PDB file of C-alpha atoms in Angstrom:
ATOM      1  CA  UNK A  16      17.676 -83.601 166.721  1.00  0.00           C
ATOM      2  CA  UNK A  17      20.212 -81.819 168.896  1.00  0.00           C
ATOM      3  CA  UNK A  18      17.710 -81.519 171.760  1.00  0.00           C
ATOM      4  CA  UNK A  19      16.862 -85.206 171.521  1.00  0.00           C
ATOM      5  CA  UNK A  20      20.535 -86.107 171.715  1.00  0.00           C
ATOM      6  CA  UNK A  21      20.945 -83.909 174.792  1.00  0.00           C
ATOM      7  CA  UNK A  22      17.937 -85.513 176.494  1.00  0.00           C
ATOM      8  CA  UNK A  23      19.218 -88.997 175.684  1.00  0.00           C
ATOM      9  CA  UNK A  24      22.549 -88.135 177.289  1.00  0.00           C
ATOM     10  CA  UNK A  25      20.623 -86.770 180.282  1.00  0.00           C
ATOM     11  CA  UNK A  26      19.161 -90.249 180.867  1.00  0.00           C
ATOM     12  CA  UNK A  27      22.484 -91.225 182.441  1.00  0.00           C
ATOM     13  CA  UNK A  28      21.792 -92.762 185.849  1.00  0.00           C
ATOM     14  CA  UNK A  29      24.660 -90.726 187.325  1.00  0.00           C
ATOM     15  CA  UNK A  30      22.749 -87.490 186.718  1.00  0.00           C
ATOM     16  CA  UNK A  31      20.563 -85.947 189.416  1.00  0.00           C
ATOM     17  CA  UNK A  32      17.013 -87.323 189.455  1.00  0.00           C
ATOM     18  CA  UNK A  33      15.462 -84.038 188.345  1.00  0.00           C
ATOM     19  CA  UNK A  34      17.595 -84.073 185.177  1.00  0.00           C
ATOM     20  CA  UNK A  35      16.748 -87.681 184.311  1.00  0.00           C
ATOM     21  CA  UNK A  36      13.066 -87.097 185.085  1.00  0.00           C
ATOM     22  CA  UNK A  37      12.985 -84.061 182.770  1.00  0.00           C
ATOM     23  CA  UNK A  38      14.772 -86.032 180.047  1.00  0.00           C
ATOM     24  CA  UNK A  39      12.262 -88.872 180.349  1.00  0.00           C
ATOM     25  CA  UNK A  40       9.340 -86.436 180.096  1.00  0.00           C
ATOM     26  CA  UNK A  41      10.802 -84.745 177.025  1.00  0.00           C
ATOM     27  CA  UNK A  42      11.681 -88.032 175.338  1.00  0.00           C
ATOM     28  CA  UNK A  43       8.122 -89.284 175.714  1.00  0.00           C
ATOM     29  CA  UNK A  44       7.454 -86.967 172.742  1.00  0.00           C
ATOM     30  CA  UNK A  45       9.802 -88.777 170.313  1.00  0.00           C
ATOM     31  CA  UNK A  46       8.523 -90.090 167.001  1.00  0.00           C
ATOM     32  CA  UNK A  47       9.071 -93.606 165.648  1.00  0.00           C
ATOM     33  CA  UNK A  48      12.382 -92.810 163.970  1.00  0.00           C
ATOM     34  CA  UNK A  49      13.763 -91.031 167.023  1.00  0.00           C
ATOM     35  CA  UNK A  50      12.798 -93.958 169.269  1.00  0.00           C
ATOM     36  CA  UNK A  51      15.489 -96.007 167.520  1.00  0.00           C
ATOM     37  CA  UNK A  52      18.129 -93.742 169.106  1.00  0.00           C
ATOM     38  CA  UNK A  53      16.942 -94.900 172.523  1.00  0.00           C
ATOM     39  CA  UNK A  54      17.155 -98.587 171.645  1.00  0.00           C
ATOM     40  CA  UNK A  55      20.370 -98.606 169.646  1.00  0.00           C
ATOM     41  CA  UNK A  56      23.063 -99.637 172.092  1.00  0.00           C
ATOM     42  CA  UNK A  57      25.871 -99.232 169.601  1.00  0.00           C
ATOM     43  CA  UNK A  58      25.805 -95.464 169.458  1.00  0.00           C
ATOM     44  CA  UNK A  59      27.596 -92.833 171.490  1.00  0.00           C
ATOM     45  CA  UNK A  60      24.373 -91.276 172.736  1.00  0.00           C
ATOM     46  CA  UNK A  61      22.901 -94.066 174.774  1.00  0.00           C
ATOM     47  CA  UNK A  62      25.550 -96.041 176.614  1.00  0.00           C
ATOM     48  CA  UNK A  63      25.076 -98.564 179.399  1.00  0.00           C
ATOM     49  CA  UNK A  64      24.497 -95.840 182.011  1.00  0.00           C
ATOM     50  CA  UNK A  65      21.369 -94.647 180.187  1.00  0.00           C
ATOM     51  CA  UNK A  66      19.895 -97.993 179.075  1.00  0.00           C
ATOM     52  CA  UNK A  67      17.575 -98.428 182.053  1.00  0.00           C
ATOM     53  CA  UNK A  68      16.023 -94.989 181.658  1.00  0.00           C
ATOM     54  CA  UNK A  69      15.889 -95.408 177.866  1.00  0.00           C
ATOM     55  CA  UNK A  70      13.964 -98.648 178.349  1.00  0.00           C
ATOM     56  CA  UNK A  71      11.462 -96.806 180.551  1.00  0.00           C
ATOM     57  CA  UNK A  72      10.866 -94.245 177.793  1.00  0.00           C
ATOM     58  CA  UNK A  73      10.481 -96.968 175.156  1.00  0.00           C
ATOM     59  CA  UNK A  74       7.960 -98.812 177.325  1.00  0.00           C
ATOM     60  CA  UNK A  75       6.002 -95.650 178.070  1.00  0.00           C
ATOM     61  CA  UNK A  76       5.741 -94.547 174.433  1.00  0.00           C
ATOM     62  CA  UNK A  77       4.503 -98.039 173.631  1.00  0.00           C
ATOM     63  CA  UNK A  78       3.733 -99.857 170.445  1.00  0.00           C
ATOM     64  CA  UNK A  79       3.413 -98.851 167.606  1.00  0.00           C
ATOM     65  CA  UNK A  80       5.540 -95.759 168.302  1.00  0.00           C
ATOM     66  CA  UNK A  81       8.421 -97.972 169.394  1.00  0.00           C
ATOM     67  CA  UNK A  82       8.017-100.459 166.502  1.00  0.00           C
ATOM     68  CA  UNK A  83      11.127 -99.328 164.604  1.00  0.00           C
ATOM     69  CA  UNK A  84      13.152 -99.955 167.758  1.00  0.00           C
ATOM     70  CA  UNK A  85      12.147-103.639 167.984  1.00  0.00           C
ATOM     71  CA  UNK A  86      15.130-105.020 166.020  1.00  0.00           C
ATOM     72  CA  UNK A  87      17.489-103.058 168.268  1.00  0.00           C
ATOM     73  CA  UNK A  88      15.754-104.266 171.422  1.00  0.00           C
ATOM     74  CA  UNK A  89      16.603-107.856 170.499  1.00  0.00           C
ATOM     75  CA  UNK A  90      20.270-106.925 170.947  1.00  0.00           C
ATOM     76  CA  UNK A  91      19.618-106.147 174.615  1.00  0.00           C
ATOM     77  CA  UNK A  92      19.323-109.879 175.223  1.00  0.00           C
ATOM     78  CA  UNK A  93      23.016-110.380 174.478  1.00  0.00           C
ATOM     79  CA  UNK A  94      23.297-110.206 178.259  1.00  0.00           C
ATOM     80  CA  UNK A  95      20.193-110.475 180.431  1.00  0.00           C
ATOM     81  CA  UNK A  96      22.028-108.675 183.238  1.00  0.00           C
ATOM     82  CA  UNK A  97      22.253-105.448 181.273  1.00  0.00           C
ATOM     83  CA  UNK A  98      20.372-102.432 182.630  1.00  0.00           C
ATOM     84  CA  UNK A  99      16.865-102.138 181.247  1.00  0.00           C
ATOM     85  CA  UNK A 100      16.378-105.768 180.208  1.00  0.00           C
ATOM     86  CA  UNK A 101      13.526-106.414 182.704  1.00  0.00           C
ATOM     87  CA  UNK A 102      11.733-103.288 181.435  1.00  0.00           C
ATOM     88  CA  UNK A 103      12.266-104.376 177.820  1.00  0.00           C
ATOM     89  CA  UNK A 104      10.720-107.763 178.649  1.00  0.00           C
ATOM     90  CA  UNK A 105       7.639-105.994 180.036  1.00  0.00           C
ATOM     91  CA  UNK A 106       7.530-103.710 176.996  1.00  0.00           C
ATOM     92  CA  UNK A 107       7.611-106.730 174.669  1.00  0.00           C
ATOM     93  CA  UNK A 108       4.823-108.465 176.609  1.00  0.00           C
ATOM     94  CA  UNK A 109       2.507-105.675 175.420  1.00  0.00           C
ATOM     95  CA  UNK A 110       3.161-106.473 171.738  1.00  0.00           C
ATOM     96  CA  UNK A 111       1.470-109.184 169.693  1.00  0.00           C
ATOM     97  CA  UNK A 112       3.611-112.308 169.376  1.00  0.00           C
ATOM     98  CA  UNK A 113       3.136-112.401 165.599  1.00  0.00           C
ATOM     99  CA  UNK A 114       4.766-108.976 165.425  1.00  0.00           C
ATOM    100  CA  UNK A 115       7.718-110.066 167.565  1.00  0.00           C
ATOM    101  CA  UNK A 116       8.490-113.458 166.022  1.00  0.00           C
ATOM    102  CA  UNK A 117      10.327-112.154 162.906  1.00  0.00           C
ATOM    103  CA  UNK A 118      12.566-109.973 165.094  1.00  0.00           C
ATOM    104  CA  UNK A 119      13.248-112.825 167.504  1.00  0.00           C
ATOM    105  CA  UNK A 120      14.061-115.212 164.639  1.00  0.00           C
ATOM    106  CA  UNK A 121      16.492-112.682 163.201  1.00  0.00           C
ATOM    107  CA  UNK A 122      18.188-112.342 166.596  1.00  0.00           C
ATOM    108  CA  UNK A 123      18.350-116.134 166.888  1.00  0.00           C
ATOM    109  CA  UNK A 124      20.066-116.344 163.509  1.00  0.00           C
ATOM    110  CA  UNK A 125      22.548-113.608 164.467  1.00  0.00           C
ATOM    111  CA  UNK A 126      23.353-115.267 167.802  1.00  0.00           C
ATOM    112  CA  UNK A 127      24.022-118.542 166.009  1.00  0.00           C
ATOM    113  CA  UNK A 128      26.074-116.859 163.291  1.00  0.00           C
ATOM    114  CA  UNK A 129      28.123-115.017 165.936  1.00  0.00           C
ATOM    115  CA  UNK A 130      28.387-118.197 168.031  1.00  0.00           C
ATOM    116  CA  UNK A 131      27.293-116.090 171.026  1.00  0.00           C
ATOM    117  CA  UNK A 132      26.207-118.406 173.835  1.00  0.00           C
ATOM    118  CA  UNK A 133      25.218-115.535 176.151  1.00  0.00           C
ATOM    119  CA  UNK A 134      22.934-114.086 173.491  1.00  0.00           C
ATOM    120  CA  UNK A 135      21.466-117.538 172.819  1.00  0.00           C
ATOM    121  CA  UNK A 136      20.726-117.828 176.541  1.00  0.00           C
ATOM    122  CA  UNK A 137      19.191-114.345 176.540  1.00  0.00           C
ATOM    123  CA  UNK A 138      16.894-115.129 173.628  1.00  0.00           C
ATOM    124  CA  UNK A 139      15.764-118.351 175.302  1.00  0.00           C
ATOM    125  CA  UNK A 140      15.091-116.316 178.456  1.00  0.00           C
ATOM    126  CA  UNK A 141      13.015-113.896 176.375  1.00  0.00           C
ATOM    127  CA  UNK A 142      11.044-116.727 174.762  1.00  0.00           C
ATOM    128  CA  UNK A 143      10.286-118.158 178.206  1.00  0.00           C
ATOM    129  CA  UNK A 144       9.233-114.774 179.606  1.00  0.00           C
ATOM    130  CA  UNK A 145       6.941-114.154 176.621  1.00  0.00           C
ATOM    131  CA  UNK A 146       5.561-117.703 176.687  1.00  0.00           C
ATOM    132  CA  UNK A 147       6.595-118.233 173.082  1.00  0.00           C
ATOM    133  CA  UNK A 148       6.911-121.936 172.437  1.00  0.00           C
ATOM    134  CA  UNK A 149       9.039-123.620 169.830  1.00  0.00           C
ATOM    135  CA  UNK A 150       5.851-124.438 167.900  1.00  0.00           C
ATOM    136  CA  UNK A 151       4.940-120.731 167.682  1.00  0.00           C
ATOM    137  CA  UNK A 152       8.346-120.042 166.177  1.00  0.00           C
ATOM    138  CA  UNK A 153       7.858-122.790 163.573  1.00  0.00           C
ATOM    139  CA  UNK A 154      11.642-123.134 163.554  1.00  0.00           C
ATOM    140  CA  UNK A 155      12.424-126.218 165.619  1.00  0.00           C
ATOM    141  CA  UNK A 156      15.885-126.629 164.078  1.00  0.00           C
ATOM    142  CA  UNK A 157      16.780-123.003 164.800  1.00  0.00           C
ATOM    143  CA  UNK A 158      15.413-123.325 168.333  1.00  0.00           C
ATOM    144  CA  UNK A 159      17.337-126.551 168.984  1.00  0.00           C
ATOM    145  CA  UNK A 160      20.566-124.999 167.709  1.00  0.00           C
ATOM    146  CA  UNK A 161      20.009-122.046 170.024  1.00  0.00           C
ATOM    147  CA  UNK A 162      19.472-124.340 173.014  1.00  0.00           C
ATOM    148  CA  UNK A 163      22.661-126.214 172.176  1.00  0.00           C
ATOM    149  CA  UNK A 164      24.657-122.996 171.788  1.00  0.00           C
ATOM    150  CA  UNK A 165      23.285-121.576 175.044  1.00  0.00           C
ATOM    151  CA  UNK A 166      24.602-124.600 176.898  1.00  0.00           C
ATOM    152  CA  UNK A 167      28.100-124.374 175.425  1.00  0.00           C
ATOM    153  CA  UNK A 168      29.774-122.121 177.979  1.00  0.00           C
ATOM    154  CA  UNK A 169      27.181-119.799 179.474  1.00  0.00           C
ATOM    155  CA  UNK A 170      27.781-121.025 182.999  1.00  0.00           C
ATOM    156  CA  UNK A 171      31.333-122.320 182.831  1.00  0.00           C
TER     157      UNK A 171
END
């Protein structure tokens, strides 16, 4: 575990390229449980300066090895400008919609509960990018609440 933590810290975009490249190569060997460390933004290992490189690793290891990280990846949409979000979108495009929907619904519920208009906007962005319609979610009320929340103060 100690080596994994070191390699995650080495993903920092301020490190020389050879260090980040080596860290990426080593982290491609992580198992499902360890992949969560790459996706969990609320830990001391993987801060904003390593998110982009962490997203590259998560995309490269692919599904199903990154499946335990899916709930954590939904948190990345709290701000679509965060590093790694475009890579996470591409990663999620490779996963069956039926697999993603429960995680997206949970994120929708959390965004509404937290009254987080930026996150609501980010989830709607994700739904658009993944071509997931309201009918596929089967939660029109939840979707409509999210749309309303996203328009509250996202651009004011």
